[in-house]
Coordinates of C-alpha atoms and ligand atoms in Angstrom, one line a residue:
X1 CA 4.4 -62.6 -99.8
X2 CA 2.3 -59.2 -99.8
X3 CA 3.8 -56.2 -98.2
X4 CA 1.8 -56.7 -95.0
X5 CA 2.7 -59.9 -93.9
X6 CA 6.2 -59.4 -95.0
X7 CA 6.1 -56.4 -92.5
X8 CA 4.6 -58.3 -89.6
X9 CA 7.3 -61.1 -90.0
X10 CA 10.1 -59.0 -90.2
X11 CA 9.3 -56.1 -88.0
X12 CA 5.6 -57.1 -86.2
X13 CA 4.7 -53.3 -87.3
X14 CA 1.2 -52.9 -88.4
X15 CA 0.9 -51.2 -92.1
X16 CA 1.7 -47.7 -91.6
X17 CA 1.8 -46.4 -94.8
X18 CA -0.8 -46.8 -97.5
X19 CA 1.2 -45.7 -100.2
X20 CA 3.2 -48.5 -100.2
X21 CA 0.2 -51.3 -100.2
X22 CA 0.2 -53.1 -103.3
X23 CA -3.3 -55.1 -104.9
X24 CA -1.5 -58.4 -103.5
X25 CA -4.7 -60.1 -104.3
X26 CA -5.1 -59.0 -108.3
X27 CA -4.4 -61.4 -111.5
X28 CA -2.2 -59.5 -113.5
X29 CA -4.0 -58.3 -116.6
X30 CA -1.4 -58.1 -119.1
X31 CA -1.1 -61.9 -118.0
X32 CA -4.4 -63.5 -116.8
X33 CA -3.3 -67.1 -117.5
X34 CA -0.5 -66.4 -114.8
X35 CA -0.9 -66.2 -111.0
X36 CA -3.5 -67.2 -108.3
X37 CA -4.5 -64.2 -106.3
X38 CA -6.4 -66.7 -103.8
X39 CA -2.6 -67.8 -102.2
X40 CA 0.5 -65.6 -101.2
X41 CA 3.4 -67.0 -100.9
X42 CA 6.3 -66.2 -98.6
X43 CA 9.2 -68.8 -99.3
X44 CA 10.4 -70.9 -102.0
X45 CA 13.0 -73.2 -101.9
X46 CA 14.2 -74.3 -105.4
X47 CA 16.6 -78.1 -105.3
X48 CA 17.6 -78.7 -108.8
X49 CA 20.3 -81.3 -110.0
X50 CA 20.9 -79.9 -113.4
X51 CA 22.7 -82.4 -115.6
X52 CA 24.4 -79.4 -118.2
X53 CA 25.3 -82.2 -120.9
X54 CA 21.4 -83.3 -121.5
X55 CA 19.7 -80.4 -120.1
X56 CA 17.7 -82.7 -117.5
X57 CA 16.9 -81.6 -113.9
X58 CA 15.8 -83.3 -111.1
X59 CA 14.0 -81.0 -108.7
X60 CA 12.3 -80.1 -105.8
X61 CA 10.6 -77.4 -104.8
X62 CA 9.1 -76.8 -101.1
X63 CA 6.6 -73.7 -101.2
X64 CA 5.8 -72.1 -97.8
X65 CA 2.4 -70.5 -98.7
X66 CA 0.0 -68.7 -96.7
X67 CA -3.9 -69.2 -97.5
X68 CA -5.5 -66.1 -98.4
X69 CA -9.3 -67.7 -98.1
X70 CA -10.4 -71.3 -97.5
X71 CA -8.4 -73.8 -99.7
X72 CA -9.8 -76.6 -101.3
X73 CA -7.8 -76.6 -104.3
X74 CA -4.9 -74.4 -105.9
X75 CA -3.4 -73.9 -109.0
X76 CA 0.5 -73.1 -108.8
X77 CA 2.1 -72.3 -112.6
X78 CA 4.6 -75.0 -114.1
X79 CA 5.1 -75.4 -117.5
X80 CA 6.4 -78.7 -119.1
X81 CA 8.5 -81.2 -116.5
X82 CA 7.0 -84.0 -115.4
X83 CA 5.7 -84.3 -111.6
X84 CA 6.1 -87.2 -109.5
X85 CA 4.7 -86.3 -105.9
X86 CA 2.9 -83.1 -104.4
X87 CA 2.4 -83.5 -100.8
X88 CA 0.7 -80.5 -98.9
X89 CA 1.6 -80.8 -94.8
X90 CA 3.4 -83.5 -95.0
X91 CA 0.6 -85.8 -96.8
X92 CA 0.7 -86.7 -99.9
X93 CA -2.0 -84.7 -101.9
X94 CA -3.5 -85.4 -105.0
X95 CA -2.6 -83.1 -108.5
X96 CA -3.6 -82.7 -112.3
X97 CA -2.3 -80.9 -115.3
X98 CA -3.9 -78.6 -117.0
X99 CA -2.2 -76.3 -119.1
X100 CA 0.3 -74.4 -117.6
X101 CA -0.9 -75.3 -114.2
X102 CA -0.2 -77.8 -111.4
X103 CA -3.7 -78.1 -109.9
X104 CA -2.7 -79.3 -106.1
X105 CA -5.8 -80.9 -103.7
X106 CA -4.7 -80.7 -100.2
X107 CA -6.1 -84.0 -98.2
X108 CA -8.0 -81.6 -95.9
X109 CA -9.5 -77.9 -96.9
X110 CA -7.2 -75.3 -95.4
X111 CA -8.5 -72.4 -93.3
X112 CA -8.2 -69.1 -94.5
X113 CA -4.9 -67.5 -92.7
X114 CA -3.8 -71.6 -92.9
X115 CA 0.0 -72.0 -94.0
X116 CA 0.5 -75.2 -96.4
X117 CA 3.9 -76.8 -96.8
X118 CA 3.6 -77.6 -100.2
X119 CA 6.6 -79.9 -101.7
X120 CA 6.5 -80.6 -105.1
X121 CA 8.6 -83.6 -107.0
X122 CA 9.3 -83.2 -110.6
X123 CA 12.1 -83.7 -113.5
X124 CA 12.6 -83.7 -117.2
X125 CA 14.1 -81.1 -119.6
X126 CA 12.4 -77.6 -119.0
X127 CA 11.5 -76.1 -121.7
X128 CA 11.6 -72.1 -122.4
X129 CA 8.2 -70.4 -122.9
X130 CA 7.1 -68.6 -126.0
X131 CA 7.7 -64.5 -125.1
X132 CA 4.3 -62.6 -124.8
X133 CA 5.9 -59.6 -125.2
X134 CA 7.2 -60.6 -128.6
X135 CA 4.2 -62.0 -130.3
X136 CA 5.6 -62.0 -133.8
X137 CA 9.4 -62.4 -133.0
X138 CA 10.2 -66.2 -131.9
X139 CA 11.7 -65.1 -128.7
X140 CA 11.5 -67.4 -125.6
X141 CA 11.2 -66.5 -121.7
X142 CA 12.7 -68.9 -118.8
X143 CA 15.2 -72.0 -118.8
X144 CA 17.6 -72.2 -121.6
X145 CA 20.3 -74.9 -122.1
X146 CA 23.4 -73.5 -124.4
X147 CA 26.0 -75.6 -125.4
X148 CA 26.7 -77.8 -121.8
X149 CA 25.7 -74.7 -119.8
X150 CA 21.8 -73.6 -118.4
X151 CA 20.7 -70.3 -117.9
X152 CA 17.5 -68.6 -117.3
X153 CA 15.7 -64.9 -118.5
X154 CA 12.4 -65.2 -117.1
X155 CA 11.0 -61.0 -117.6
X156 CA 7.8 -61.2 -117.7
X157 CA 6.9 -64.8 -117.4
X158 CA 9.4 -67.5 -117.7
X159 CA 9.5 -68.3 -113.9
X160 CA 7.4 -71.6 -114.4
X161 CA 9.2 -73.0 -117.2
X162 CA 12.1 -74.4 -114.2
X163 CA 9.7 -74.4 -110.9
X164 CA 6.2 -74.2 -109.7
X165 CA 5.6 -70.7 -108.9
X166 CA 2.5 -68.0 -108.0
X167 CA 3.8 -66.4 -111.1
X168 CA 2.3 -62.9 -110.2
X169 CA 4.4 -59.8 -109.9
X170 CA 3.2 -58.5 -106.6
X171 CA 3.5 -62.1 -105.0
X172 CA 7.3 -61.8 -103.2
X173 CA 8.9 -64.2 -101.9
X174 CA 11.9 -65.5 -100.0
X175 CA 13.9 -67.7 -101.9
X176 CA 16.5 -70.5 -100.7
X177 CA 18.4 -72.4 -103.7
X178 CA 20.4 -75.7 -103.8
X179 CA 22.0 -75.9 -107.3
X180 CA 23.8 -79.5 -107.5
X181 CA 26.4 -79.9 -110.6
X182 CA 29.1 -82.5 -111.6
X183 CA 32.1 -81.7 -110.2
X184 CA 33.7 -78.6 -112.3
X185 CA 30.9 -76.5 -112.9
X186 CA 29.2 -73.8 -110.9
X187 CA 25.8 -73.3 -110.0
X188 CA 25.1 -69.3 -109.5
X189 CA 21.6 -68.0 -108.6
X190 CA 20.0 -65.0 -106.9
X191 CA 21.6 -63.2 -103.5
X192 CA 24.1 -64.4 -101.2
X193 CA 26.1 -67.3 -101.5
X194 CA 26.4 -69.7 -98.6
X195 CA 28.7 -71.8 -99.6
X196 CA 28.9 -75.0 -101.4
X197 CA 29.9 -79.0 -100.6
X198 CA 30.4 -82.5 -102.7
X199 CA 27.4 -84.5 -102.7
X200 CA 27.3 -87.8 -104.0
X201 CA 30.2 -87.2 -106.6
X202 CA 28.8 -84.2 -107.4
X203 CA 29.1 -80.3 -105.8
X204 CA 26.0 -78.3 -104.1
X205 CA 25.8 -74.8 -104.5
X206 CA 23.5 -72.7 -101.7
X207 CA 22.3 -69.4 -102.5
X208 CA 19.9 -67.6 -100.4
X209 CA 17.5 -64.4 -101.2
X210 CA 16.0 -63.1 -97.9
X211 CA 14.7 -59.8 -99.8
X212 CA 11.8 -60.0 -101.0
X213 CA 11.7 -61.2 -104.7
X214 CA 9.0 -61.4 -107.3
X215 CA 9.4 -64.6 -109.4
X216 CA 10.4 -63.2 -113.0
X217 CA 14.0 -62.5 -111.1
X218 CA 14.6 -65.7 -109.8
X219 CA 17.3 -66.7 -111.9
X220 CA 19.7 -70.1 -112.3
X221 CA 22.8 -70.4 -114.0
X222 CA 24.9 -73.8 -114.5
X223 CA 28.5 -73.3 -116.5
X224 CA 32.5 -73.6 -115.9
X225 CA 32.8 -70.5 -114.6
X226 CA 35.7 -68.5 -113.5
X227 CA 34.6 -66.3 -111.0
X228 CA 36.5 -62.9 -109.5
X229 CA 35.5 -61.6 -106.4
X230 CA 35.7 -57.9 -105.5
X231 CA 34.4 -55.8 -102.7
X232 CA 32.8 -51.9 -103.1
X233 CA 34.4 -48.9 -101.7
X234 CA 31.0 -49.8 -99.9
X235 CA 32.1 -53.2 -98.8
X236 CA 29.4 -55.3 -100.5
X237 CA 30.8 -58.1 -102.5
X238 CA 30.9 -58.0 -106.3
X239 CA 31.1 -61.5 -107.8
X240 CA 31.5 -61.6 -111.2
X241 CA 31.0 -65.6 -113.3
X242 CA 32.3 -65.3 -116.8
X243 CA 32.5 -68.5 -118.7
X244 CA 36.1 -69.2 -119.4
X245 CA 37.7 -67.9 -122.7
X246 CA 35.5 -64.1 -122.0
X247 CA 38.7 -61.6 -122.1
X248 CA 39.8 -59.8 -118.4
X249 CA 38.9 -56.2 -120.4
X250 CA 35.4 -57.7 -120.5
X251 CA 35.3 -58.6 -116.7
X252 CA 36.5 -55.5 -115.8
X253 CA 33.2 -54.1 -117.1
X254 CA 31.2 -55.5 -114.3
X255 CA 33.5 -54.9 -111.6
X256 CA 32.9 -51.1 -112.3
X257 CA 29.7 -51.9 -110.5
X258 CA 31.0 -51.5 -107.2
X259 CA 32.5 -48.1 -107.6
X260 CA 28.7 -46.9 -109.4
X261 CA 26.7 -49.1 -106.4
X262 CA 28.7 -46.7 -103.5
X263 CA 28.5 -43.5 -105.9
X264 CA 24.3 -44.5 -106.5
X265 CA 24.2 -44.9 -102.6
X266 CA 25.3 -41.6 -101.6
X267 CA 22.2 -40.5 -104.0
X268 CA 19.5 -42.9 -103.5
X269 CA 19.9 -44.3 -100.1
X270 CA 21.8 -48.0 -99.0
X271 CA 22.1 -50.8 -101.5
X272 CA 19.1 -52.9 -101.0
X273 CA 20.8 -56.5 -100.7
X274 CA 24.1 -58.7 -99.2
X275 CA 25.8 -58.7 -102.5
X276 CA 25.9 -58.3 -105.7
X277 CA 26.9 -59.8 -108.9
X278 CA 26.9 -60.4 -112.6
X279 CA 26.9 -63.7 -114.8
X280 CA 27.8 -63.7 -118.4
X281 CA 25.5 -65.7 -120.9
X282 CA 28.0 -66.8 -123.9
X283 CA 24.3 -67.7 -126.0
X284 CA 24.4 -65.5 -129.1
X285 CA 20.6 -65.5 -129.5
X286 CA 20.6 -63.5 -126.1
X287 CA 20.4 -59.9 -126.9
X288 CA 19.8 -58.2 -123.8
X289 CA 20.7 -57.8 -120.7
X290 CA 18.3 -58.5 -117.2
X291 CA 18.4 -57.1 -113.3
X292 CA 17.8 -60.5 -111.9
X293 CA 17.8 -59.6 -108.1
X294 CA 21.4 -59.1 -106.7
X295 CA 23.1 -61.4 -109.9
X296 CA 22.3 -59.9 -112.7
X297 CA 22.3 -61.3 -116.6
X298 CA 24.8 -60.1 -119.2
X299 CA 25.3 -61.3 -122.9
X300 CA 28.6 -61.9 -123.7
X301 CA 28.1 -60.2 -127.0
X302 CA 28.3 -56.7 -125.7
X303 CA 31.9 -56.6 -125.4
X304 CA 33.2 -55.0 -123.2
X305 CA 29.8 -53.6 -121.5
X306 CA 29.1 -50.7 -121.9
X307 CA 29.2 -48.6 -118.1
X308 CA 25.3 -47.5 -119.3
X309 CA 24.5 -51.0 -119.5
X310 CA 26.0 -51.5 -115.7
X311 CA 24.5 -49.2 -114.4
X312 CA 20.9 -49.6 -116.1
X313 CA 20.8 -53.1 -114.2
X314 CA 22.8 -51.9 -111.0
X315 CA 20.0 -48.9 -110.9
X316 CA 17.2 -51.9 -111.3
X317 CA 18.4 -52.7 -107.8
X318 CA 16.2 -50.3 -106.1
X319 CA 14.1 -49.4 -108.5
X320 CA 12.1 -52.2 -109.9
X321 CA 13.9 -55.0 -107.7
X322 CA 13.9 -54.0 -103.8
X323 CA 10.8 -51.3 -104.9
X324 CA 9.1 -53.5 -107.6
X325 CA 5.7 -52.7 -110.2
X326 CA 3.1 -53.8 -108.5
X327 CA 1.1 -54.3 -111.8
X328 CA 3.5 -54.4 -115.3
X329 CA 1.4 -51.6 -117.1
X330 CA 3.7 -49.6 -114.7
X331 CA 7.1 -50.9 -115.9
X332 CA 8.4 -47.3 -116.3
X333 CA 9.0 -46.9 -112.9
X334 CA 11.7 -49.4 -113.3
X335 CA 12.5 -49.1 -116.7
X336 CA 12.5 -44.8 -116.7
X337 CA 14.5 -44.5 -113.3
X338 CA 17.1 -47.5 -114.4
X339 CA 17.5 -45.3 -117.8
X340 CA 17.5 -41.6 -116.0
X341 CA 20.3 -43.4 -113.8
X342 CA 22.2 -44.3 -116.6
X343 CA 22.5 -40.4 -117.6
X344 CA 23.2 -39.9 -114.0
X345 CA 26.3 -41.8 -114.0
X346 CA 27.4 -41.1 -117.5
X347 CA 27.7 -36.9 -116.0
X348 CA 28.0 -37.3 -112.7
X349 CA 31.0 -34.5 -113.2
X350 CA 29.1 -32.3 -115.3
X351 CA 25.7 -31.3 -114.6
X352 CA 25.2 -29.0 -118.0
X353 CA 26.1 -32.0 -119.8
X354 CA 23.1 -34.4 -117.8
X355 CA 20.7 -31.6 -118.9
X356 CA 22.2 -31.8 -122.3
X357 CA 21.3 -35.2 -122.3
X358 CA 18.1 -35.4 -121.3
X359 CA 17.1 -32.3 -123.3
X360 CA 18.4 -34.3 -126.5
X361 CA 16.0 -37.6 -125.1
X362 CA 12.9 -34.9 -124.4
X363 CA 12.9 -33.9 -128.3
X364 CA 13.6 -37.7 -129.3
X365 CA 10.2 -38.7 -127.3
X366 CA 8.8 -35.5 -129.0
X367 CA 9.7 -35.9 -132.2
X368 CA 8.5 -40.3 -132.0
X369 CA 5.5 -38.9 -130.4
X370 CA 6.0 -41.7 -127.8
X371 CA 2.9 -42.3 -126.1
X372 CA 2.0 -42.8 -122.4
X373 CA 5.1 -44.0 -120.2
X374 CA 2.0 -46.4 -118.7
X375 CA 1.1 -48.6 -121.2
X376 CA -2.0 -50.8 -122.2
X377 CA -0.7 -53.9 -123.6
X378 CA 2.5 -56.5 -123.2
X379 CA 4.1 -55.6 -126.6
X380 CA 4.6 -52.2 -125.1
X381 CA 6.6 -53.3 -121.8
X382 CA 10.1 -53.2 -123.5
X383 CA 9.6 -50.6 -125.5
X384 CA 10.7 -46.4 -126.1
X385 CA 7.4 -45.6 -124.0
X386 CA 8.8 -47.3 -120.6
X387 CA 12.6 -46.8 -120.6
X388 CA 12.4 -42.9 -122.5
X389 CA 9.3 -41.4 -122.4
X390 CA 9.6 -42.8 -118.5
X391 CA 12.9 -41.3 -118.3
X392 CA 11.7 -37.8 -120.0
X393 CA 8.6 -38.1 -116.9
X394 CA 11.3 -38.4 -113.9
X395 CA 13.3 -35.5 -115.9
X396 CA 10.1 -33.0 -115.7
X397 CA 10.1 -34.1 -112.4
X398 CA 13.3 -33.4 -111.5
X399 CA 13.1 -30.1 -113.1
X400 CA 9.5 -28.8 -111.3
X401 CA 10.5 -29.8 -107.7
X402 CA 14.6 -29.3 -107.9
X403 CA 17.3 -31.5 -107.4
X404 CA 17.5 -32.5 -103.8
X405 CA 14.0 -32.6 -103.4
X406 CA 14.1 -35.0 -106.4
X407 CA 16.5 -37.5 -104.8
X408 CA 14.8 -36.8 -101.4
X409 CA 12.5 -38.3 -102.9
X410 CA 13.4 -41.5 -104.9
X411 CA 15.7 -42.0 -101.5
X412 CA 12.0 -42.8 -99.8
X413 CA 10.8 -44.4 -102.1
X414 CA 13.5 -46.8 -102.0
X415 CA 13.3 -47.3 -97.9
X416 CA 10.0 -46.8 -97.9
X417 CA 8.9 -49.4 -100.5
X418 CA 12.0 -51.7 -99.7
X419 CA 11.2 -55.2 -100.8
X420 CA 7.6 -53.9 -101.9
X421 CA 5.9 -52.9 -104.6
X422 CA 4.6 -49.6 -105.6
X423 CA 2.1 -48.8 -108.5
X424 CA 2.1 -45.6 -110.8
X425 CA -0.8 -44.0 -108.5
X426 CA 1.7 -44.6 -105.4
X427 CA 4.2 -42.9 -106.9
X428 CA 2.0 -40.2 -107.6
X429 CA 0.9 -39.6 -104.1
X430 CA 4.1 -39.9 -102.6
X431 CA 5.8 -37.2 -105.2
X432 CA 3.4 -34.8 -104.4
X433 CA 3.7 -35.4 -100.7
X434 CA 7.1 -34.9 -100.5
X435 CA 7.6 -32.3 -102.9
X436 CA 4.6 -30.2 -101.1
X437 CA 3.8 -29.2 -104.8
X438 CA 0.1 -29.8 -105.7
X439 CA 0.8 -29.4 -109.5
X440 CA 2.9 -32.5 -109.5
X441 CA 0.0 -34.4 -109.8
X442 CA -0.7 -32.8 -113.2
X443 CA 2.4 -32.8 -114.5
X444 CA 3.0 -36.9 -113.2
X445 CA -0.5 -37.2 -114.4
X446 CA 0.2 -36.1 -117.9
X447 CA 3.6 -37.6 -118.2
X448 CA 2.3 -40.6 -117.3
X449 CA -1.0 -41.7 -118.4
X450 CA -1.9 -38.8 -122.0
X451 CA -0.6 -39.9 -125.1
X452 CA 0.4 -36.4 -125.7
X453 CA 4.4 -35.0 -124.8
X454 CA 3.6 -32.6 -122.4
X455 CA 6.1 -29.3 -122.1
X456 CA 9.1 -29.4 -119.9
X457 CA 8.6 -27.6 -117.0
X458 CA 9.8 -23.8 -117.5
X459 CA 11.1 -24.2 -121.1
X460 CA 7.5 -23.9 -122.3
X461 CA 8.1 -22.4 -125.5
X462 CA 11.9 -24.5 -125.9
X463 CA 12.2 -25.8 -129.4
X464 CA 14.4 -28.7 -130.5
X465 CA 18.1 -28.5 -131.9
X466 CA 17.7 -28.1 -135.7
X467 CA 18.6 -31.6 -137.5
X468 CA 17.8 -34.8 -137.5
X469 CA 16.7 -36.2 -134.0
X470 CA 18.7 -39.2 -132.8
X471 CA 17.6 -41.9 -130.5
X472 CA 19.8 -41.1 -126.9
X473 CA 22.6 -43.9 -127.0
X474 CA 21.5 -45.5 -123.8
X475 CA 22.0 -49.7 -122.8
X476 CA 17.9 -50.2 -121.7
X477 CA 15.9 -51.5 -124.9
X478 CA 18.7 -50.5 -127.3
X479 CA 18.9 -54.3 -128.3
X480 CA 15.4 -54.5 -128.4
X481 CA 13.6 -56.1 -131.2
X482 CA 12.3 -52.7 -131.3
X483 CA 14.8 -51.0 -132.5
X484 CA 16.0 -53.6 -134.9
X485 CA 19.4 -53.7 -134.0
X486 CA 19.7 -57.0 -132.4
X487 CA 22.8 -57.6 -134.0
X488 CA 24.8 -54.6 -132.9
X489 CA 24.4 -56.3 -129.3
X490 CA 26.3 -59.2 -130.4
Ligands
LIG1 N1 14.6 -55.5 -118.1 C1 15.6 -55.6 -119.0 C2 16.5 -54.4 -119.0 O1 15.9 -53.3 -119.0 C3 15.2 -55.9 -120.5 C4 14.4 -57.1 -120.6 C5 13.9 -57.3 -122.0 N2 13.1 -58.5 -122.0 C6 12.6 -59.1 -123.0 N3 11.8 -60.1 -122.7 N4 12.7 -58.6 -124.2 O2 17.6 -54.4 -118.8
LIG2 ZN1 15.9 -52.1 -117.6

């Protein structure tokens, strides 16, 4: 769904604002095999048996797409699984297979404007997609099975390894899951849970997303869980789904999320969804930890987890969830403001220590000569650049305009933008129009997009602590394969 249309459904308001317009209709270059700019669509709803001893699904997925021009054909991305029926409208349609794509022919062309209700049969054991970001690592994007449990990790491009998906990041959608498991285990996924019922021996879980969501957050988890429900001084639901054995210390962890989600309101504006929640991934070969929309993913391996790590994906809530990248050169927008919020809650009490802080992470990206916080290629997505560097460029920020008119800002960014997208040249415009400062252009400019570190506003001629200069101890890409400490995240 682009920003437009989701506006006239839910509000029948004409676009008012450009800045918040994202390029609805671009391939993503970073991944040109993914997406089809020539659709939008505004609903998916996901059925999947999951059997959690084999690994096998049966699914279904209905897709309620809009036809951006005339529609002969349409590619939609599914890796792997087998399809059994495609009907468009009600009629069964003809497909083919061709690499990652399920290439659908309506019976009839459809009008541009046209809406096709596109239902899609399929089954088999999904498969997890080699990681793009990771070329030279074996690391895998999308469905995984562990042990008798399923989970997925889709960031950047797993979505189609478990459902047939416009797999393009400034393509949002509604999303409507039915998760059906043997009796005894849980089926969790993204946003509110309905409810769930026994069907046919076996128990139904709904969850439903009615926020906009791009498709690398859908997520799907199948386990016996225990579950602890919680509420926020706020009064949003916490859930937290631990598999069984995980220690009470460890749960604890995520349930501080509720106390940090009212404290992050009071800074950057109303929590963007009905609830929110965390689900523990017991797989040792998952090193990191992922904002999927309102549920997010934890390793079990970080034990207990760390209150950075919380907050980095709490923070991803607004900012790079609800306000997405419209493109994923421009990661750091979620990646630097889920970071800078980790510093935020670590000295909320002491605001000489938070500029300690991010002093001590300006003369780490000076002294890595970390390039561009926008970067050119998908090896760079997960790396220094995005989360510190993109930190170090809302930190100059901060310090040129001034506190309040800082989180002023990010606060309309967040309505503003609310299940949007926004792009680095968005940002831009909108700093500079609510700062009233012309030379934030520069300075964003420069932070952003020249490989060279640019001086902090007003400490000009600052030089670094003597000694060796240590990487900030913040959750983000910590376990990256960056940083080669994969194992300290076990
Ligand atoms: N977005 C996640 C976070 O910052 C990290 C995801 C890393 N993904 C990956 N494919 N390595 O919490
Ligand atoms: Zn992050």
């Amino acid at each position: 769904m682009t920003l437009t249309n989701k506006r006239d459904a839910l509000c029948g308001a004409a676009l008012a604002l450009g800045l918040m317009a994202g390029p609805a209709l671009a391939i993503d270059p970073f991944f040109p095999e993914f997406g089809n700019n020539g659709i939008d669509v505004v609903q998916y709803d996901i059925d999947l048996d999951v059997d959690p001893a084999s690994g096998a699904i049966k699914g279904n997925t209905g897709l309620t797409i809009k036809a951006l021009r005339r529609t002969t054909s349409f590619g939609l991305d599914l890796h792997g699984l087998d399809v059994t029926r495609v009907t468009v409208n009600g009629r069964a349609a003809s497909f083919t297979r061709t690499g990652g794509k399920l290439n659908i022919t309506p019976g009839r062309p459809v009008p541009a404007g046209g809406v096709m209700l596109v239902d899609v049969s399929y089954g088999g054991i999904p498969e997890a997609l080699a990681d793009p970001t990771a070329p030279q690592d074996e690391l895998f994007l999308g469905w995984f099975k562990y042990r008798k449990a399923t989970y997925v990790v889709s960031e950047p491009v797993g979505a189609s390894s478990f459902f047939p998906a416009n797999d393009e990041p400034a393509d949002k959608a509604f999303y409507i899951f039915n998760i059906t498991v043997p009796e005894g285990f849980t089926g969790v996924a993204n946003g509110v849970l309905v409810g769930s019922k026994p069907v046919d021996g076996k128990r139904r879980f709904t969850w439903a997303m009615l926020e906009p969501m791009t498709t690398w957050l859908a997520t799907v988890h199948v386990n016996k869980f225990r579950s602890d429900l919680s509420r926020a001084p706020d009064g949003t639901p916490i859930r937290v789904y631990a598999p069984f054995g995980i220690p009470q210390s460890h749960i604890d962890g995520y349930a501080k999320a509720g106390e940090m989600l009212t404290y992050f309101e009071t800074l950057i504006g109303r929590y963007p969804f009905g609830s929110y929640g965390s689900v523990v991934v017991a797989d040792p070969i998952l090193y990191y930890a992922l904002e999927t929309q309102a549920m997010s993913v934890f390793p079990a391996g970080n034990d207990p987890p760390s209150e950075g790590l919380v907050a980095h994906e709490l923070a991803h809530q607004w900012f790079g969830n609800s306000v997405s990248v419209a493109k994923w050169e421009d990661l750091w927008f979620a990646e630097g403001l889920a970071t800078y919020f980790e510093f935020v809650w670590e000295h909320r009490n002491d605001p000489a220590a938070f500029d300690a802080a991010m002093l001590d992470n300006y003369d780490y990206v000076v002294d890595r000569k970390l390039k561009a916080a926008v970067v050119e290629a998908p090896d760079q997505l997960f790396s220094d650049r995005t989360y510190l560097r993109g930190a170090a460029a809302l930190y100059a920020l901060r310090l040129q305009v001034g506190d309040s008119s800082f989180f002023n800002l990010l606060r309309h960014i967040a309505q503003d933008n609310r299940g949007g997208s926004i792009t680095s040249e968005g940002f831009i415009r909108t700093a500079v129009r609510f700062s009233g400062d012309a030379s934030v252009r520069p300075l964003l400019e420069a932070w952003l997009y020249d490989d060279a570190v640019p001086a902090l506003p007003g400490l000009a001629g600052r030089k670094a602590k003597p000694g060796p200069v240590k990487r900030p101890d913040i959750a983000g890409s910590r376990c990256g394969r960056h940083h080669n400490v994969r194992s300290a995240c076990r």
